[in-house]
Coordinates of C-alpha atoms and ligand atoms in Angstrom, one line a residue:
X14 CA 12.9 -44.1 57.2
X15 CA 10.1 -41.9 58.5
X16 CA 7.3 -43.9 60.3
X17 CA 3.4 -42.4 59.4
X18 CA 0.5 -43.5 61.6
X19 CA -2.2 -45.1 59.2
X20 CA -5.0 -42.6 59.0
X21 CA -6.9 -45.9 60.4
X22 CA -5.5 -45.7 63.6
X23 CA -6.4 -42.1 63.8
X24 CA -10.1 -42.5 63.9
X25 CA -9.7 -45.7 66.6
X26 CA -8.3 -42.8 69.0
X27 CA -10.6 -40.4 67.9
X28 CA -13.6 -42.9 68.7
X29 CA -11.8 -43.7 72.2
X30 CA -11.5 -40.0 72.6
X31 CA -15.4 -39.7 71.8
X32 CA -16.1 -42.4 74.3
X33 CA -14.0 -41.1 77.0
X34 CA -15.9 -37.8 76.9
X35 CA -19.3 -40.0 76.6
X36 CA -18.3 -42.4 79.4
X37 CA -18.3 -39.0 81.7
X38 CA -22.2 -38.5 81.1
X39 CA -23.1 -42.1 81.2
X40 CA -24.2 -44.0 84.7
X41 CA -23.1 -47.7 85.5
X42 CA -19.2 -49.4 85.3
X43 CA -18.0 -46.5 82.4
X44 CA -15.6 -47.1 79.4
X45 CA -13.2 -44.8 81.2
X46 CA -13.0 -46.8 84.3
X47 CA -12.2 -49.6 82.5
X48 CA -9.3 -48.4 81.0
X49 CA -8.2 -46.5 83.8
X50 CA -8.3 -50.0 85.3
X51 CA -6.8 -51.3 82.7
X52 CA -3.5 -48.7 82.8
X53 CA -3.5 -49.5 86.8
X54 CA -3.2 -53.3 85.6
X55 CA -0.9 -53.2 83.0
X56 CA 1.3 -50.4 85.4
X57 CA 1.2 -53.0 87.9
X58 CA 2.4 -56.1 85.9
X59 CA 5.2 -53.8 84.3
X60 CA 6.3 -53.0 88.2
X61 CA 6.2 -56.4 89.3
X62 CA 8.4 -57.3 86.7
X63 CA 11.0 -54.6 86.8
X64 CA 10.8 -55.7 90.4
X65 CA 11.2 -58.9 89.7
X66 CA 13.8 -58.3 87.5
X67 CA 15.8 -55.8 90.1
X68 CA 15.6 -58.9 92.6
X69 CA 17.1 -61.3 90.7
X70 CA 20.1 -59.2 89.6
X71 CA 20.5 -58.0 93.4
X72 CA 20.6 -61.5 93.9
X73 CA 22.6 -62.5 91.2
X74 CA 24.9 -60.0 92.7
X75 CA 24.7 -61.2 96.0
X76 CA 25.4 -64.5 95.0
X77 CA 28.7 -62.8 93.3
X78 CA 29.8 -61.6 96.4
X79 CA 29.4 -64.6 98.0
X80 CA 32.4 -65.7 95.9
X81 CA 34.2 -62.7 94.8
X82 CA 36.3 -60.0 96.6
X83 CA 34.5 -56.5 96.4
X84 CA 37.4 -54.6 95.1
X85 CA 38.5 -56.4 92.0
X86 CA 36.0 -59.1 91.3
X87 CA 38.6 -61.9 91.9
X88 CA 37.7 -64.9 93.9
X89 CA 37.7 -64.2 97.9
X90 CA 39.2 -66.9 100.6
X91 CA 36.7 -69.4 101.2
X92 CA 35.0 -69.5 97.2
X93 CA 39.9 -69.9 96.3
X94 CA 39.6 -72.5 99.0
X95 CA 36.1 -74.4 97.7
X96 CA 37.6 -74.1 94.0
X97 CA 41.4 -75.6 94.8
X98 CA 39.4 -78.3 96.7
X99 CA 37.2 -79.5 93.6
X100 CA 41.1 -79.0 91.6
X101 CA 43.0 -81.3 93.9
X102 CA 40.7 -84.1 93.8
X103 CA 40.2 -84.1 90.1
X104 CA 44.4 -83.6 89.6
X105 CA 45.7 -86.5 88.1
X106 CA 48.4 -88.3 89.7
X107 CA 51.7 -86.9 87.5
X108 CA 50.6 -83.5 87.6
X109 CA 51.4 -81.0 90.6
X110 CA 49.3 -77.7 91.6
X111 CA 51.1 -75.0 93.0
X112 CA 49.6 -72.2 95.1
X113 CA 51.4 -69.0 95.4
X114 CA 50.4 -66.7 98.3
X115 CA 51.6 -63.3 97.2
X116 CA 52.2 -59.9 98.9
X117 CA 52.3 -56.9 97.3
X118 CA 54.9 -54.1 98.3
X119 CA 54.3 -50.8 98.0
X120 CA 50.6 -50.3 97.8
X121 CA 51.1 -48.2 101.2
X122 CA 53.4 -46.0 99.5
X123 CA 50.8 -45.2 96.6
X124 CA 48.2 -44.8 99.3
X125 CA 50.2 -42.2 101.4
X126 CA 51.8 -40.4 98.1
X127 CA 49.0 -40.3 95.5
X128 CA 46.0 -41.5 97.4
X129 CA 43.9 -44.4 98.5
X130 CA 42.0 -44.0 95.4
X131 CA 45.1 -44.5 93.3
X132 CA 46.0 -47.3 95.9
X133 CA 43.0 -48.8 95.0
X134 CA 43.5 -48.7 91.5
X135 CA 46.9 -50.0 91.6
X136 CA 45.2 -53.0 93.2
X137 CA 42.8 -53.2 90.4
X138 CA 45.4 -53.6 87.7
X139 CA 47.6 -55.7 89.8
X140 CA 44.4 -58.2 90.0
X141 CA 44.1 -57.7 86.2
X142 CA 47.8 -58.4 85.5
X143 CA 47.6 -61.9 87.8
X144 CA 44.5 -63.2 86.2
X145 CA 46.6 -62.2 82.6
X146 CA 49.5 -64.2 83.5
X147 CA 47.7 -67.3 85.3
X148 CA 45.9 -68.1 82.1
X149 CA 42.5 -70.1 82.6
X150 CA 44.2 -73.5 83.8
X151 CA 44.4 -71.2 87.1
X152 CA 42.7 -69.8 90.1
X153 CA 43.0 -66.3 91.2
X154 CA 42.2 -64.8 94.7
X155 CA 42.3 -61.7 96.8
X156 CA 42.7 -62.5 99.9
X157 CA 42.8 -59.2 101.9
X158 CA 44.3 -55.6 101.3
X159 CA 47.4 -56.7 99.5
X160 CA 47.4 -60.0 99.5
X161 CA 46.7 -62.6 96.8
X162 CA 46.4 -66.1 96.3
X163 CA 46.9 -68.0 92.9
X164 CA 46.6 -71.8 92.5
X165 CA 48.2 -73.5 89.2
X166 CA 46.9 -76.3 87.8
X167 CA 48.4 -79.3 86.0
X168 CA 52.5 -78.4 86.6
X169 CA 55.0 -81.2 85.7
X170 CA 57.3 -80.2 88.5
X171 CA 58.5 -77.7 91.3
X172 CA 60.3 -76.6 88.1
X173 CA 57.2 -75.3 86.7
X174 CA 56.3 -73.6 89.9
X175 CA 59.3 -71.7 90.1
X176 CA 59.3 -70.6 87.0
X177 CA 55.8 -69.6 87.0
X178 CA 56.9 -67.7 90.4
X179 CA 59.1 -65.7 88.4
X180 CA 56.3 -65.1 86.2
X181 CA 54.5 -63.8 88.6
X182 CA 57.3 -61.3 90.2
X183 CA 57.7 -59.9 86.6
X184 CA 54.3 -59.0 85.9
X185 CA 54.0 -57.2 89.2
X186 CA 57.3 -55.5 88.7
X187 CA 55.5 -53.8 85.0
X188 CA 55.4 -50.0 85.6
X189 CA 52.1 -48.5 85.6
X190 CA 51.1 -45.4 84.5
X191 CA 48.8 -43.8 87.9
X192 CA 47.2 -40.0 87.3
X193 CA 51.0 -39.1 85.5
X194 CA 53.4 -41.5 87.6
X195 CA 55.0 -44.3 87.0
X196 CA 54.5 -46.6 89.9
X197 CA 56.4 -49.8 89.6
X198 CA 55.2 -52.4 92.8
X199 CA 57.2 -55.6 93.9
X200 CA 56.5 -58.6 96.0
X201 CA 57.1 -61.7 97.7
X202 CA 55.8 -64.7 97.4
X203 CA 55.8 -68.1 98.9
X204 CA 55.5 -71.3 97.1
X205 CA 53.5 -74.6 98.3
X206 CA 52.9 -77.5 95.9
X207 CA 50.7 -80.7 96.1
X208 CA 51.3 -83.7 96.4
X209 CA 54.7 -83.0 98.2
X210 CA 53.3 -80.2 100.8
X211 CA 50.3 -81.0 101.2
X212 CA 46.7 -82.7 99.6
X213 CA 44.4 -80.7 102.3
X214 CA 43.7 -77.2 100.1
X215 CA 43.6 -75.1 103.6
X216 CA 46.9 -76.6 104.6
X217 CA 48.5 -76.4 101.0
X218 CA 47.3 -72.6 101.2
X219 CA 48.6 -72.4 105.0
X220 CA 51.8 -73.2 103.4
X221 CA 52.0 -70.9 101.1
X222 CA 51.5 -68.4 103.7
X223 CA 54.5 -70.3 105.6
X224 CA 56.8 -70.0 102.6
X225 CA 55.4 -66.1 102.2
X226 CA 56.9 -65.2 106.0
X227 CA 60.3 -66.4 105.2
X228 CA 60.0 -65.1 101.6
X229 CA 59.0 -61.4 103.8
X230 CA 62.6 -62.2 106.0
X231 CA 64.8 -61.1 103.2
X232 CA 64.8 -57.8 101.6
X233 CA 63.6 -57.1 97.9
X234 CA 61.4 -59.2 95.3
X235 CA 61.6 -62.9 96.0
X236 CA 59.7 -66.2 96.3
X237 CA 60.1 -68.7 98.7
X238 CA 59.8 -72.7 98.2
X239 CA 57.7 -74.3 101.3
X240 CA 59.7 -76.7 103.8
X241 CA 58.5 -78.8 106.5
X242 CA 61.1 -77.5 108.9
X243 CA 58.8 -74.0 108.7
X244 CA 55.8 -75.8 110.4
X245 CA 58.3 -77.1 113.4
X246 CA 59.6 -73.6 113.3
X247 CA 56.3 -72.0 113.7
X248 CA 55.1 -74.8 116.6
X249 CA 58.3 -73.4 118.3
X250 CA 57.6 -69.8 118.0
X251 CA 53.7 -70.3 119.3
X252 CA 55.9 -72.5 122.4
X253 CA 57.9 -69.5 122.9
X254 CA 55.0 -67.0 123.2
X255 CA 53.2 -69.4 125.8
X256 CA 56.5 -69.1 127.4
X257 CA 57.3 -65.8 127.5
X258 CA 53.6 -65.1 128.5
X259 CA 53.6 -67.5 131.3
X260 CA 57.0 -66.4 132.6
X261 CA 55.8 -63.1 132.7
X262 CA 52.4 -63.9 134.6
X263 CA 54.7 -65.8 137.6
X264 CA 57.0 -63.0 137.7
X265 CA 59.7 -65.8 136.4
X266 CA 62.1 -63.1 135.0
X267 CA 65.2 -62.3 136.5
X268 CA 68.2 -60.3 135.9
X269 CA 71.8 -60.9 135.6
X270 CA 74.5 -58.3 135.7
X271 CA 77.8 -58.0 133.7
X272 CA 80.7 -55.8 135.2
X273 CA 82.2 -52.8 133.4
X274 CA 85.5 -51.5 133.8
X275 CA 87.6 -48.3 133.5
X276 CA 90.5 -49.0 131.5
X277 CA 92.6 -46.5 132.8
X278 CA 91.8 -48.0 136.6
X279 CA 90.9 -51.3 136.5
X280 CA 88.7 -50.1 138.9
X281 CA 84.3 -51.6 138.3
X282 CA 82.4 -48.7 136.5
X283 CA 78.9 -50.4 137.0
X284 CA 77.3 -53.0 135.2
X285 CA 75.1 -53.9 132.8
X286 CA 71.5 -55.5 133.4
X287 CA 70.8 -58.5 130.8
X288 CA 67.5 -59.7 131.2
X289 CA 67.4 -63.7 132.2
X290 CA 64.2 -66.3 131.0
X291 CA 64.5 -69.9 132.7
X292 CA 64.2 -72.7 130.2
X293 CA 62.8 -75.2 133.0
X294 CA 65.7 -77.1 133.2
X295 CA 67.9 -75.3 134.8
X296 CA 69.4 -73.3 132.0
X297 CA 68.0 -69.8 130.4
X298 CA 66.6 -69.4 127.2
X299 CA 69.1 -66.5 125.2
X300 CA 67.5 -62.8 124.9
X301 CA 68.2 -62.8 121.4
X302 CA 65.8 -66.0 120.9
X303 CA 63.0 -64.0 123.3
X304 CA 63.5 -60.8 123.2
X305 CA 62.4 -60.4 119.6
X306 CA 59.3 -62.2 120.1
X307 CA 58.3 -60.3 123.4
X308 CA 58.7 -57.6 120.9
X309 CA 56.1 -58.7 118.4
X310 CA 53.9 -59.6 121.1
X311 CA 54.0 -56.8 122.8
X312 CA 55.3 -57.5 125.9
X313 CA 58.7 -56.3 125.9
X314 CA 56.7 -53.1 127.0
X315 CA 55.8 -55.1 130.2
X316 CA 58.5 -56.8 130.5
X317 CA 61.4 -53.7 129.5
X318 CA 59.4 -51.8 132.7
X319 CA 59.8 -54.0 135.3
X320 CA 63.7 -54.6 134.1
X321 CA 64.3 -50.9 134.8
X322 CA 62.2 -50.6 138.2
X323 CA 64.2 -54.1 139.2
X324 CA 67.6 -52.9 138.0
X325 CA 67.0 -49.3 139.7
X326 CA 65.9 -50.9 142.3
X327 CA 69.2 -53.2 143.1
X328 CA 71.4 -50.6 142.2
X329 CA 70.3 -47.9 144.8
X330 CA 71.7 -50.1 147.2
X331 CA 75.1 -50.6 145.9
X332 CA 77.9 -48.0 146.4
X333 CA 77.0 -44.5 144.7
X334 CA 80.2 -44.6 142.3
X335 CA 78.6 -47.2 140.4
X336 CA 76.4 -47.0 137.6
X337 CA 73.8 -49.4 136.0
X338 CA 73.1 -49.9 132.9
X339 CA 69.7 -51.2 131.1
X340 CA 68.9 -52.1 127.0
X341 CA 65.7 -50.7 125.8
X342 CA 64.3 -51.7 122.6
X343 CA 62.5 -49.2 119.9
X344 CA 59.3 -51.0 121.4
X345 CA 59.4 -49.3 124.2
X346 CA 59.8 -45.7 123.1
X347 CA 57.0 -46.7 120.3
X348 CA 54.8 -47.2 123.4
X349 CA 55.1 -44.1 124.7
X350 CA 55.8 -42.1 128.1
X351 CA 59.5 -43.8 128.3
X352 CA 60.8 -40.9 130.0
X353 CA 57.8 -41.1 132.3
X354 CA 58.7 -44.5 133.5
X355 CA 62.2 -43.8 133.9
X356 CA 61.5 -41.1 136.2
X357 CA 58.5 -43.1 138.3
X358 CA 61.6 -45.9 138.2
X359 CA 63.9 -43.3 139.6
X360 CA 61.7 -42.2 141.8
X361 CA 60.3 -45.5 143.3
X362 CA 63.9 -46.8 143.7
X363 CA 65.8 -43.4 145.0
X364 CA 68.4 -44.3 142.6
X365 CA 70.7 -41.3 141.5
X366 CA 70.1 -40.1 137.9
X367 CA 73.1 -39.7 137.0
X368 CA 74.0 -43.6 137.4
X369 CA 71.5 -44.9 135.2
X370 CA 72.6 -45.7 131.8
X371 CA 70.6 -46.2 129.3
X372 CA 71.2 -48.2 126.4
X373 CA 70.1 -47.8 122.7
X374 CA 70.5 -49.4 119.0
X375 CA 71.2 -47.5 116.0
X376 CA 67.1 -48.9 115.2
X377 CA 65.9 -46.6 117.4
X378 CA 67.6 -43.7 115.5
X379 CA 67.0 -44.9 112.5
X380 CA 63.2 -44.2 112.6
X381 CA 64.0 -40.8 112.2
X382 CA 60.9 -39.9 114.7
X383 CA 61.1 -36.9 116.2
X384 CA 59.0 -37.6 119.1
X385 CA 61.8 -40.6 120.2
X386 CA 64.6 -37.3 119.9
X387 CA 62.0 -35.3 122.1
X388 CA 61.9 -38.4 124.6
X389 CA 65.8 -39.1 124.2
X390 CA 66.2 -35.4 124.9
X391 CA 64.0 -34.9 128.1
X392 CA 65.7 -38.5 129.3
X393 CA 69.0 -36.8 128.8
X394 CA 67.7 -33.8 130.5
X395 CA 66.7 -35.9 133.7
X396 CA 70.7 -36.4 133.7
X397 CA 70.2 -40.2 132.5
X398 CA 73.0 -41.0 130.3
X399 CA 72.5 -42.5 126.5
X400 CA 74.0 -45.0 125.1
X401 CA 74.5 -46.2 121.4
X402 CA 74.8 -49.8 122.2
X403 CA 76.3 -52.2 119.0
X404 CA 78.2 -49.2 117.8
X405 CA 79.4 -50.2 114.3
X406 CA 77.1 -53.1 113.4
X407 CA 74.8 -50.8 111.3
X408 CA 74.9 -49.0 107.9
X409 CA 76.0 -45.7 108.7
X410 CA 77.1 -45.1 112.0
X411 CA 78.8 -42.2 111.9
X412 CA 75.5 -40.1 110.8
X413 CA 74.0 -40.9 114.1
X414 CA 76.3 -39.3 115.8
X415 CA 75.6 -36.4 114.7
X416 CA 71.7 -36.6 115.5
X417 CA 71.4 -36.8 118.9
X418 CA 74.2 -35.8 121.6
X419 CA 75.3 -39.6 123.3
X420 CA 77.4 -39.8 126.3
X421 CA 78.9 -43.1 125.2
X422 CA 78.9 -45.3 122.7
X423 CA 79.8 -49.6 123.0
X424 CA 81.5 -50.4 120.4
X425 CA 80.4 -54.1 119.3
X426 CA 81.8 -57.1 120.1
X427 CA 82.4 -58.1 116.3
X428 CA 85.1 -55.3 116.3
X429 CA 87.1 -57.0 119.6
X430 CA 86.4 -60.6 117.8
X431 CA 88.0 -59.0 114.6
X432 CA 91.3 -57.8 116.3
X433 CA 92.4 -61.7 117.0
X434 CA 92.0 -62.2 112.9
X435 CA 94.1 -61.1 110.1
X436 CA 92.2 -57.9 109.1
X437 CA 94.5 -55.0 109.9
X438 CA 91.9 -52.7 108.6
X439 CA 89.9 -53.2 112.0
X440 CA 92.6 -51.1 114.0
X441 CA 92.3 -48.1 112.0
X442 CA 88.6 -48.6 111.8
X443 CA 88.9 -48.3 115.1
X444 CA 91.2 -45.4 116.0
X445 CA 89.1 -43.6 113.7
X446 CA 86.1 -44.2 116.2
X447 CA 88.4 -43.5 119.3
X448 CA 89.4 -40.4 117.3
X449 CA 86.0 -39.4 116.4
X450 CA 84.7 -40.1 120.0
X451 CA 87.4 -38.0 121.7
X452 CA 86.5 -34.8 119.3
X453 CA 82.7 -35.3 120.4
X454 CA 83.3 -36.3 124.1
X455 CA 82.1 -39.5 124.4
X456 CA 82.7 -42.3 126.8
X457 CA 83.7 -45.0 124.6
X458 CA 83.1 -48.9 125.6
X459 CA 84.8 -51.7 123.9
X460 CA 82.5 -54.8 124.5
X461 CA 83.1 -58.7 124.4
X462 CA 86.3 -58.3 125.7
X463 CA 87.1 -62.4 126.0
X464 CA 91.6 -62.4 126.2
X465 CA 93.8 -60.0 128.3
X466 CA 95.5 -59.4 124.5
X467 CA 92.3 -57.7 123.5
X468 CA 91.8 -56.4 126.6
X469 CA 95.3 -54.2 126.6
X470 CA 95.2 -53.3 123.0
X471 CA 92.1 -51.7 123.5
X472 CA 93.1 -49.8 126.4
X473 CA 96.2 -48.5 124.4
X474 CA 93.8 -47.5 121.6
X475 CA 92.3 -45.2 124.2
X476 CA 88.8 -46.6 125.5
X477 CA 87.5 -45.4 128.4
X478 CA 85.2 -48.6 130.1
X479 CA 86.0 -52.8 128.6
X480 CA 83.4 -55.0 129.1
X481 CA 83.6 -58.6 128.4
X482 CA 84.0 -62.6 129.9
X483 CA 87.9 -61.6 130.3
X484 CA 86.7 -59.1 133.2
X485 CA 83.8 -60.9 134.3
X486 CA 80.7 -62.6 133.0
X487 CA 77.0 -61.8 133.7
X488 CA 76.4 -63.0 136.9
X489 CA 73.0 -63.4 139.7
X490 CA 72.2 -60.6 141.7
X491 CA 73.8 -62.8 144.4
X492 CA 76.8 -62.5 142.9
X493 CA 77.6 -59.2 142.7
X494 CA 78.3 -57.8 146.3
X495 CA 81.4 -60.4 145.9
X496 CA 82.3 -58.5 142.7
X497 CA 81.9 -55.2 144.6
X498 CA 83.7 -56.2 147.7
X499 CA 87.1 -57.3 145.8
X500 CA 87.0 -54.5 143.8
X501 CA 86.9 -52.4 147.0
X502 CA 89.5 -54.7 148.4
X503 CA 91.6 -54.6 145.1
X504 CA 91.3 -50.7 145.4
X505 CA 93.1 -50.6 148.9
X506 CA 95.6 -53.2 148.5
X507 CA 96.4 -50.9 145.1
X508 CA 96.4 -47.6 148.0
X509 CA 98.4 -49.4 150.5
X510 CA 100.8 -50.1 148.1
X511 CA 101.1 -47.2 146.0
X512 CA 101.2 -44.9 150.0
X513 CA 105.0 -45.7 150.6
X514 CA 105.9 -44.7 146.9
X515 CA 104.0 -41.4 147.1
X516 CA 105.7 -40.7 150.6
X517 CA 108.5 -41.3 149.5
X518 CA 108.2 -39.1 145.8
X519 CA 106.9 -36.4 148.3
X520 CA 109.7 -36.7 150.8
X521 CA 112.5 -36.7 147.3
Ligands
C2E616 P1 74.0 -56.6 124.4 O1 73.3 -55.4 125.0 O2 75.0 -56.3 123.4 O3 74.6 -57.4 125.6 C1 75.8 -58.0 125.6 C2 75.7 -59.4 125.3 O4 77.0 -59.9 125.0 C3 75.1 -60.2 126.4 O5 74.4 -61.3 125.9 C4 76.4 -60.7 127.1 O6 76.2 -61.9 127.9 C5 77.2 -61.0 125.9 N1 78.7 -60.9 126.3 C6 79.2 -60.1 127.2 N2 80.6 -60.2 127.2 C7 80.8 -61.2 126.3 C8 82.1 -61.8 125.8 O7 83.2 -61.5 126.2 N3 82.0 -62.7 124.8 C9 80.8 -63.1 124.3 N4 80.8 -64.0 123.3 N5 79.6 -62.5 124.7 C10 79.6 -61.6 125.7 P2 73.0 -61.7 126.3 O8 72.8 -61.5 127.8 O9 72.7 -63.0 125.7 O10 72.1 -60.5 125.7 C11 72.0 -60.5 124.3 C12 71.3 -59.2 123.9 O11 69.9 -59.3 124.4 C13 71.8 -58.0 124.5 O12 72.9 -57.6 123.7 C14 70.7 -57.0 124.3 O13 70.6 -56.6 123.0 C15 69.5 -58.0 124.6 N6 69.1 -57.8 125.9 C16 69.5 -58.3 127.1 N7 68.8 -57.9 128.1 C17 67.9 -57.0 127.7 C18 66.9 -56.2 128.3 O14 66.6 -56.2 129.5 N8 66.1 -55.5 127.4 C19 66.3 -55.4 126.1 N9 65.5 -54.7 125.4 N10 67.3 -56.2 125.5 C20 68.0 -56.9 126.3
CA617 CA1 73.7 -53.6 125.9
CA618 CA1 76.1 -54.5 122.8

């Protein structure tokens, strides 16, 4: 419907127009002033409200971020936290709430393959799918990059949590459709439930998180069900780093060294330095309990340098036939300028570099970096020797062989346990190594050596060097002239004895 403008109306604009063009002549407060104060007043009212109005929805938006998370409008930490608070006091005292901390895997892989846009994105739906699935008895949460939170109300029993775990995993698990890929994401999640857990919502969540780190521990998609005994193992762990960090700031390390011998000889090869942390009463707290931790810290950096100076150090005064060996974990390399510090560590000590061993895992390898093969390479070039320490204990062995040239590999203990069992396979598993070793020429160490049974089947499978309690345990620096001394002593009573037989041969 067409709209005319009554002819009315017309002649009021004309007359304005009229008295516009009059007002110009006329003295005194004009008709034109009036309404060009009258357009500055109306002008102004209509800003001050679109003012207005733009400062309430900034506010309004504000106050939105105040509780929600940027990226996909879910609720952030502290708004989850104020929310499962007002839930818990209200829950009734059959029903259960559940909170499930969740991390996402493989958002870093759409980020580095399609871009962080599309890593965003498949955040976005991810957030979408959770709020889906949790349904409105349910509180939803981002609670940083990857991670979420959800909190379900009114469950009958861990039951229900479980279930509604596996829920969870499966709508993360849906395939998406991301600029023409499929991208398929998994997770873990750990699994905290109130009453039983906890009736605190910062603890409940806490524990969550708890069940989430073991959940993290084993491989795949997964959900983990919170225990108690994860808090005691968490006070531990926070024990253990004051520890380590403490030991390390009073110098408290120490070093103990394990003999290696030539099987052909029975003569001491060297040894191997294993690194020692008092417990305070008397006794040592195992490397494998430390060690890993000093690696997440950090400090096995720290601590993996002064081992080599200390170890380099001893051994440059022991006779020059005998080498010493020292571990170094991936940490190390990852911090750079390894085959720097081996040299200063050479240098400092005077020790040869041909009688420093150095020992590596199949981890190290494995990251496939080639600025670790550079380092292994100008370590090698020093005339350090490299070791694959654990040989067997991986996946696939045999393929890191072929990536970087070793001088020896230990083959692990597991193997020299596995000969006193019924498992004949073992032997040709290892004559296949022997085999394999002898066409590449390495050295080739059999450790864990613990019965003189073991110790002369491996020698007539053809290893070079044993290692193991049955030859001599790690032992204090203190310690180890002694071992030097009767091996000197065993060599000349094995001279001395062996003299009138060769006389004799040469007189025949
Ligand atoms: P590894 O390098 O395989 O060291 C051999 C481990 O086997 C040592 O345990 C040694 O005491 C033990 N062992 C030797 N012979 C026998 C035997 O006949 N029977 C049995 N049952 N065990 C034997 P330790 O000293 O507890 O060291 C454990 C691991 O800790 C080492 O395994 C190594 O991976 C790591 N480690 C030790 N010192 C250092 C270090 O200075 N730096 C780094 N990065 N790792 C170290
Ligand atoms: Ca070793
Ligand atoms: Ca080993």
């Amino acid at each position: 419907m067409r709209h005319s403008i009554p002819t009315d109306c017309i002649a009021w604009l004309a007359s304005c127009e009229i008295a516009r063009a009059d007002a110009l002549t006329l003295p005194g407060p004009s008709f034109a002033a009036i309404v060009t104060l009258g357009t500055i007043a109306i002008a102004g009212l209509f800003m001050a409200f679109l003012q207005q109005r733009r400062a309430a929805a900034a506010l309004a938006r504000a106050r939105f971020f105040e509780h929600h998370e940027v990226m996909t409008g879910l609720f952030n930490r502290p708004h989850f936290l104020d929310v499962l608070r007002g839930a818990m006091t209200r829950r009734r005292p059959h029903e259960h709430i559940a909170v499930f901390a969740i991390d996402l895997e493989g958002v870093r892989d759409v980020n580095d393959l399609l871009g962080n846009a599309a890593g965003d994105t498949i955040i976005r739906l991810t957030a979408r799918a959770l709020e889906r699935v949790s349904g409105s008895n349910a509180i939803v949460a981002r609670l940083s990059g990857d991670n979420f939170a959800v909190a379900r109300l009114g469950l009958r029993n861990v039951q229900d949590a479980a279930s509604f775990a596996a829920t969870l995993l499966e709508a993360i698990s849906q395939p998406q459709r991301l600029n023409g890929h499929e991208v398929m994401l998994s997770a873990r999640i750990g699994v905290a439930l109130a009453p039983g857990d906890s009736e605190e919502a910062a603890h409940l969540l806490k524990a969550a998180g708890l069940a989430l780190d073991r959940a993290c521990l084993g491989t795949g998609s997964g959900f983990t069900l919170f225990e108690k005994s994860f808090e005691r193992a968490l006070q531990e762990r926070r024990e253990l780093e004051v520890k380590i960090r403490e030991t390390l700031e009073k110098g408290g390390f120490d070093l103990h060294f394990q003999p290696l011998f030539r099987a052909g000889s029975n003569r001491l090869a060297g040894f191997e330095a294993l690194l020692r942390m008092p417990d305070g009463q008397g006794g040592f707290i195992p490397p494998v309990k430390f060690i890993p931790v000093a690696e997440e810290m950090g400090l096995i950096v720290e601590i993996g340098d002064w081992v080599l100076r200390r170890a380099c150090m001893l051994a440059a005064h022991w006779p020059d036939h005998l080498s010493i060996a020292v571990n170094l974990s991936p940490a190390q390399f990852s911090a750079g300028h390894m085959s720097r510090r081996v040299r200063d560590a050479l240098g400092e000590s005077g020790l040869r570099a041909d009688r420093l061993e150095l020992e590596i895992t199949e981890g190290l390898i494995l990251k496939d970096d080639a600025s670790i093969l550079g380092e292994l390479r100008t370590l090698k070039a020093l005339g350090v020797a490299i070791v694959l320490d654990d040989f067997g204990t991986g996946y696939s062995s045999l393929s890191y062989l072929w990536k970087f040239p070793f001088d020896k590999i230990k083959i692990d203990r597991s193997f020299t346990d596995a000969l006193d069992g019924e498992d004949r396979q073992v032997v040709e598993v290892l004559q296949a190594i022997m085999s394999l070793g002898r066409s590449l020429r390495l050295r080739i160490t059999a450790e864990g050596v613990e019965t003189g049974a073991q110790a002369s089947f491996l020698k007539s499978l053809g290893c070079d060097e044993v290692q193991g309690y049955y030859f001599g345990r790690p032992m204090p620096v203190d310690q180890v002239a002694l071992t030097i001394l009767a091996d000197a002593a065993r060599a000349l009573s094995d001279a001395t004895a062996s003299a009138p037989a060769a006389r004799l041969a040469a007189a025949g």
